[in-house]
Structure formats: structure tokens, C-alpha cells
Tab-separated table of C-alpha atoms in Angstrom:
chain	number	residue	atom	x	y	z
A	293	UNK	CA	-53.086	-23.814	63.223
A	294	UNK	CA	-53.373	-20.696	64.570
A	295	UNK	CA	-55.373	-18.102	61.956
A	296	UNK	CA	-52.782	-14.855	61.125
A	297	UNK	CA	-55.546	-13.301	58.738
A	298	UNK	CA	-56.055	-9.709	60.223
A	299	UNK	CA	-58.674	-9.745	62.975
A	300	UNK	CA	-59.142	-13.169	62.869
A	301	UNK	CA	-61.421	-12.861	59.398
A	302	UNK	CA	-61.671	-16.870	58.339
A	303	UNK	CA	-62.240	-20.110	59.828
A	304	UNK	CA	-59.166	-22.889	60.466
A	305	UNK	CA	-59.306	-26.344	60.386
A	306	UNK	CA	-57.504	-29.644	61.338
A	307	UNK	CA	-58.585	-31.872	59.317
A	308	UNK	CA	-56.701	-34.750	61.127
A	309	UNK	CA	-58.386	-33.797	64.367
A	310	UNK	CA	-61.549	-32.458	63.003
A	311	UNK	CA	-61.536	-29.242	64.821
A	312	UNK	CA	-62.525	-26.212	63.308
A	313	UNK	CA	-62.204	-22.838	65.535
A	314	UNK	CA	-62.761	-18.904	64.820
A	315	UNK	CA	-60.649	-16.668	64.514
A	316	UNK	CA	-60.409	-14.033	67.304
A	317	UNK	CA	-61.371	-10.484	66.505
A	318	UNK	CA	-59.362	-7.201	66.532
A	319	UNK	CA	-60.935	-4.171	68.728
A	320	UNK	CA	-58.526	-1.750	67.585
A	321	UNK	CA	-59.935	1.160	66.890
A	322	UNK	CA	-57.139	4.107	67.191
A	323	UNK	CA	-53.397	4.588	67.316
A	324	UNK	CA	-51.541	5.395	70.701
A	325	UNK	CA	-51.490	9.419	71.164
A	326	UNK	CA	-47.584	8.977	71.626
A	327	UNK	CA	-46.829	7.883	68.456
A	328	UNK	CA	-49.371	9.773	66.313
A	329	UNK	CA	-49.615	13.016	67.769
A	330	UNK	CA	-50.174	16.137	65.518
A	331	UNK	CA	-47.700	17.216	64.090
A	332	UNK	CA	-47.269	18.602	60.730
A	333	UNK	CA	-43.691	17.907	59.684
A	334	UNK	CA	-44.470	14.214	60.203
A	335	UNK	CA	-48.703	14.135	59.515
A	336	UNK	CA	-47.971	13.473	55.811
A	337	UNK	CA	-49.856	16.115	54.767
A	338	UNK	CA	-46.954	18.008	53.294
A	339	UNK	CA	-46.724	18.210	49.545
A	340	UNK	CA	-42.801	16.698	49.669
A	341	UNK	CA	-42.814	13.787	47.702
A	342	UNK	CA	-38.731	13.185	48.111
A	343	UNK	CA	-38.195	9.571	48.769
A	344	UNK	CA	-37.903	8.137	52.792
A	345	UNK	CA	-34.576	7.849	53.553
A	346	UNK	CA	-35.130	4.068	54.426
A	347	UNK	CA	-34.610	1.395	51.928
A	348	UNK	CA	-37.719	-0.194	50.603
A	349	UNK	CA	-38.148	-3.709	50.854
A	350	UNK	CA	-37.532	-6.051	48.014
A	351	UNK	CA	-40.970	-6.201	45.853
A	352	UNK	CA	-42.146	-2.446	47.307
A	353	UNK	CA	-43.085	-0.182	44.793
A	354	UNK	CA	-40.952	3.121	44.763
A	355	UNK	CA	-44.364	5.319	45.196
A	356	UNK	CA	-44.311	3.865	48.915
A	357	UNK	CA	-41.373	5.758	49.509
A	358	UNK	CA	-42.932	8.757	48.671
A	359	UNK	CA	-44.466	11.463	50.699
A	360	UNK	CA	-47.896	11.911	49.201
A	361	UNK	CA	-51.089	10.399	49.551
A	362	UNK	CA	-50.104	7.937	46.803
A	363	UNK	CA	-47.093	6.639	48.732
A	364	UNK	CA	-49.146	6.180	51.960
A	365	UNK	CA	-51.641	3.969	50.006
A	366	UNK	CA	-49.316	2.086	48.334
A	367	UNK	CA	-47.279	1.238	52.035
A	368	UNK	CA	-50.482	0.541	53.098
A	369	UNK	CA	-51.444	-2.335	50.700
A	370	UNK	CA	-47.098	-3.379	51.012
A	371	UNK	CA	-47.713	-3.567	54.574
A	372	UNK	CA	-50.821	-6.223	54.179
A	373	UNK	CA	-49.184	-8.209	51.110
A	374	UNK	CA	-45.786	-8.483	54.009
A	375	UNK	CA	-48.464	-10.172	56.524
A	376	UNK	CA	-49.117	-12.707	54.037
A	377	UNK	CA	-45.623	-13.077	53.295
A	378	UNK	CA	-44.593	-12.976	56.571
A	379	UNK	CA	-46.579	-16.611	57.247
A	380	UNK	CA	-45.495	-17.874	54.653
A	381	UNK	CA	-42.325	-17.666	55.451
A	382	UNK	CA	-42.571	-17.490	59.220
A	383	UNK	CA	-40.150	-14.223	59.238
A	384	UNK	CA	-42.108	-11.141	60.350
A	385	UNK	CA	-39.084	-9.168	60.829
A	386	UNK	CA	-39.966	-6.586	58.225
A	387	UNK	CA	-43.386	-5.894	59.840
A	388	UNK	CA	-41.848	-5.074	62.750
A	389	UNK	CA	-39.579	-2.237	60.580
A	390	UNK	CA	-42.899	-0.951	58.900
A	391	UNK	CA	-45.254	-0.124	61.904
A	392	UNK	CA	-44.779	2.291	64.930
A	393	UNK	CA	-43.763	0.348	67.997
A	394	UNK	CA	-47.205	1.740	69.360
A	395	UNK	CA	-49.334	-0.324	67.330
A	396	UNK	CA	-51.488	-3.190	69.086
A	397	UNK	CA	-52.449	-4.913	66.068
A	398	UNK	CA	-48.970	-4.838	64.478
A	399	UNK	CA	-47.509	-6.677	67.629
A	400	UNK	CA	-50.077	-9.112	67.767
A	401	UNK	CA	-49.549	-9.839	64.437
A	402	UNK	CA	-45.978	-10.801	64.456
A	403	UNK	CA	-46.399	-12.341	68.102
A	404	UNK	CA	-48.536	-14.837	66.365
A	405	UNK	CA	-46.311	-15.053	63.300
A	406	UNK	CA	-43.569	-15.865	65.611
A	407	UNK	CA	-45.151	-18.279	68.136
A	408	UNK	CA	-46.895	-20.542	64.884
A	409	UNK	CA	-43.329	-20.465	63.333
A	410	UNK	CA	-41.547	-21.675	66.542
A	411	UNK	CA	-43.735	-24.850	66.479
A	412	UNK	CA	-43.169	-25.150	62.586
A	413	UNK	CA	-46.610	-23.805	61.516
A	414	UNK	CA	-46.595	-21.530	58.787
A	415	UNK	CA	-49.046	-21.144	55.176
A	416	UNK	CA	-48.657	-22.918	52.379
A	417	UNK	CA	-48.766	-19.376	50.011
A	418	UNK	CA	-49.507	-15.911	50.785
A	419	UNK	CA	-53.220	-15.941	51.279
A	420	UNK	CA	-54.129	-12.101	50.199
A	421	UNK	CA	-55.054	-10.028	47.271
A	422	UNK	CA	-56.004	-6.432	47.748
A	423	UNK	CA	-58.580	-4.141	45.622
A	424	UNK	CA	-60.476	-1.102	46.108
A	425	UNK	CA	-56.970	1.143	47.056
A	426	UNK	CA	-58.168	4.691	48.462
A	427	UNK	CA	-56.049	6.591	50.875
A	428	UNK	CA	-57.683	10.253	52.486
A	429	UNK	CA	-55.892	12.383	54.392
A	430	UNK	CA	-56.821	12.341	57.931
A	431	UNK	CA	-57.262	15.498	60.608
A	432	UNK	CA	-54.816	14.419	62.985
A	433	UNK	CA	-51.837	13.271	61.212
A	434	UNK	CA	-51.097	10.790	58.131
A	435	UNK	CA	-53.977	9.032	56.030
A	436	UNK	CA	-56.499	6.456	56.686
A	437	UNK	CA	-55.861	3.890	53.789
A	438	UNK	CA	-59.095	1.619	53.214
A	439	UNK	CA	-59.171	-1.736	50.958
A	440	UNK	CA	-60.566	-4.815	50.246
A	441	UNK	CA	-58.955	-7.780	51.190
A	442	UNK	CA	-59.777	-11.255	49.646
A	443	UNK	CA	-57.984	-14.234	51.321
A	444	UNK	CA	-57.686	-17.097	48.688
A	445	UNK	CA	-58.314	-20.790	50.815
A	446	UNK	CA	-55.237	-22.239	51.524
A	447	UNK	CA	-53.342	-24.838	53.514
A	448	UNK	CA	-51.367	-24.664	56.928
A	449	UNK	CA	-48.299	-26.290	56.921
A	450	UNK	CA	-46.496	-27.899	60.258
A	451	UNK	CA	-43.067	-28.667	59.660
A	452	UNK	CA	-43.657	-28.854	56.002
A	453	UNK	CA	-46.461	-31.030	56.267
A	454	UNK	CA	-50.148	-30.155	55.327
A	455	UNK	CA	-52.078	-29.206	58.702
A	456	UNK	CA	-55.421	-28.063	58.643
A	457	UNK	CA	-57.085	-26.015	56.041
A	458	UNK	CA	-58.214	-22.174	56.048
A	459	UNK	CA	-61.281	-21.362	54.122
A	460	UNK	CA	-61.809	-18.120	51.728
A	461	UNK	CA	-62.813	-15.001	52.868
A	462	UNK	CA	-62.854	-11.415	52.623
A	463	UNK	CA	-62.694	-8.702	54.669
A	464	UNK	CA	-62.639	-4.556	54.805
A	465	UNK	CA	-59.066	-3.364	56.261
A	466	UNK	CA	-58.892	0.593	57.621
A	467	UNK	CA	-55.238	1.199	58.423
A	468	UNK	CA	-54.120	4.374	59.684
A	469	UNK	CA	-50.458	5.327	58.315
A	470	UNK	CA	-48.168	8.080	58.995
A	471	UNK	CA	-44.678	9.405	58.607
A	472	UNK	CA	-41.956	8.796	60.998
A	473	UNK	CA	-38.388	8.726	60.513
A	474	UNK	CA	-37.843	9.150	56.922
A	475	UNK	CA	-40.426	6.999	55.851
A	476	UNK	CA	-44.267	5.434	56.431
A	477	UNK	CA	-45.397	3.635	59.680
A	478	UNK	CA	-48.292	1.667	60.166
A	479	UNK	CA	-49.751	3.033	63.451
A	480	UNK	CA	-52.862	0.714	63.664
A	481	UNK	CA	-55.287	-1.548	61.435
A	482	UNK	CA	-59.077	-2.591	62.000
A	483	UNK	CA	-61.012	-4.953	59.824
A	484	UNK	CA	-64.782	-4.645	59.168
């Protein structure tokens, strides 16, 4: 089973084949200048706090719509609780729809979403739980939203059958999120 938590954070196993492997590691460490440029109609720094003009997804609180350092946070912490949804289910779709094309970490993330999916690997439960919210506005453009991230052990699944086992663990995510279009965009994630 291939390990979706964020930068590889977490150890897999197959217990049927007693292999155990590492996770590989995110190096991400800033958006693409393209996508995240300076500008101050979209850096989120503006005190408008009218909803996105988006729809929020099903289970998203309706402060994520918002333009305020609140909202940011709280599309932050939707955007991690969708990865862990998103394996579960094997449908990363949404993720896709909440980060900027731009980000390397968001498209490796549903890349690997997709590929464990197409051979019928997916998680047994959405591993994540999420604590220590803060969100602070950033120089360039939108906010850097920090939290804690603990990843409860769980089970891979292949084709609906147990496969392998992923231990608990925990992990610092730093996200950096901005508006575009209406509405919040993941532009990249690290985990320390």
C-alpha cells in the first residue's frame, strides 16, 4: 500500500508479505510565483468577508467561504480532513477543485490517490484529526495556516480486503492558502 499521509509522515505495512517501507518525504517549500504573485485584490488580506462565489463542499464549514483570516484557516484544516477522505474513498476530485493547479504537493497527492485507487487500494477510515488551528497573514499574498496533524493507525484496504497496516503518527502541516477565483486555494503544503 502506498502511504497518502502528507509527506510521507508514517510507516506501511503488508502484513501478508512482511514488508514494511517509509514513506517518501515532501521538499516543498514555496508556491509557484505564477500562481501566488502579489496581488492585493486576491492576497486575502482584504477585510471582505462576503462568501466565495463557489459552492462549499458537503461537510465545509461556511467560515471557509469567507474572506478573512478565519475562513483561510478553516479551508486549510477542510483541505487536510478532504485528503483523508479522499483515500478513503479513492475520489480526489475535490482536491483537485481546492488547490491552485501550481501546487506540487497537491498533484502528488491526488496522483497517488488515483494510482492506489486504480489497483483497488484505498484506507479503511479517514486517518486524520487536526489541532492547534492558527492562520497569520503572510507578506506576499494569503496566509500561512499551521496545525497539528495526528494520524489515528489504520488499515489499507485492496479491493475491500484488509492489506497491510499503517501505524500512528503525527506530524506539523504549514500550508500556504490564498484567494483565487471567488474562493480559497491551497497553493502548497510542507510537513515538519
Amino acid at each position: 500500500m502506498s502511504p497518502r499521509t502528507p509527506a510521507g509522515q508514517g510507516k506501511t505495512s503488508d502484513a501478508s508479505q512482511g514488508e514494511t517501507s517509509e514513506a517518501s518525504g515532501s521538499s516543498s517549500s514555496g508556491a509557484s510565483t505564477d500562481e501566488s504573485s502579489t496581488n492585493s485584490s486576491e492576497g486575502g488580506g482584504s477585510s471582505d468577508s462576503s462568501p466565495g462565489t463557489g459552492e462549499l463542499p458537503e461537510g465545509m464549514p461556511a467560515v471557509a467561504a469567507k474572506r478573512t483570516k478565519e475562513g483561510a484557516a478553516a479551508f486549510g484544516k477542510a483541505y487536510q480532513n478532504e485528503i483523508g477522505e479522499a483515500s478513503k474513498s479513492g475520489d480526489p476530485s475535490l482536491l483537485d477543485e481546492m488547490a491552485t493547479s501550481k501546487c506540487p504537493p497537491c498533484s502528488q497527492v491526488v496522483k497517488d490517490i488515483r494510482t492506489d485507487a486504480e489497483k483497488g487500494r484505498v484506507r479503511s477510515a479517514n486517518p486524520y484529526s487536526m489541532s492547534g488551528l492558527q492562520a497569520t497573514k503572510r507578506p506576499d499574498s494569503g496566509y500561512k495556516v499551521v496545525m497539528d496533524v495526528d494520524v489515528a493507525k489504520h488499515r489499507g484496504l485492496k479491493n475491500g480486503k484488509p492489506y497491510g497496516t499503517v501505524d500512528a503518527t503525527q506530524f506539523h502541516l504549514t500550508q500556504h492558502v490564498i484567494w483565487r477565483g471567488g474562493g480559497w486555494k491551497i497553493a502548497d503544503w510542507v510537513v515538519s
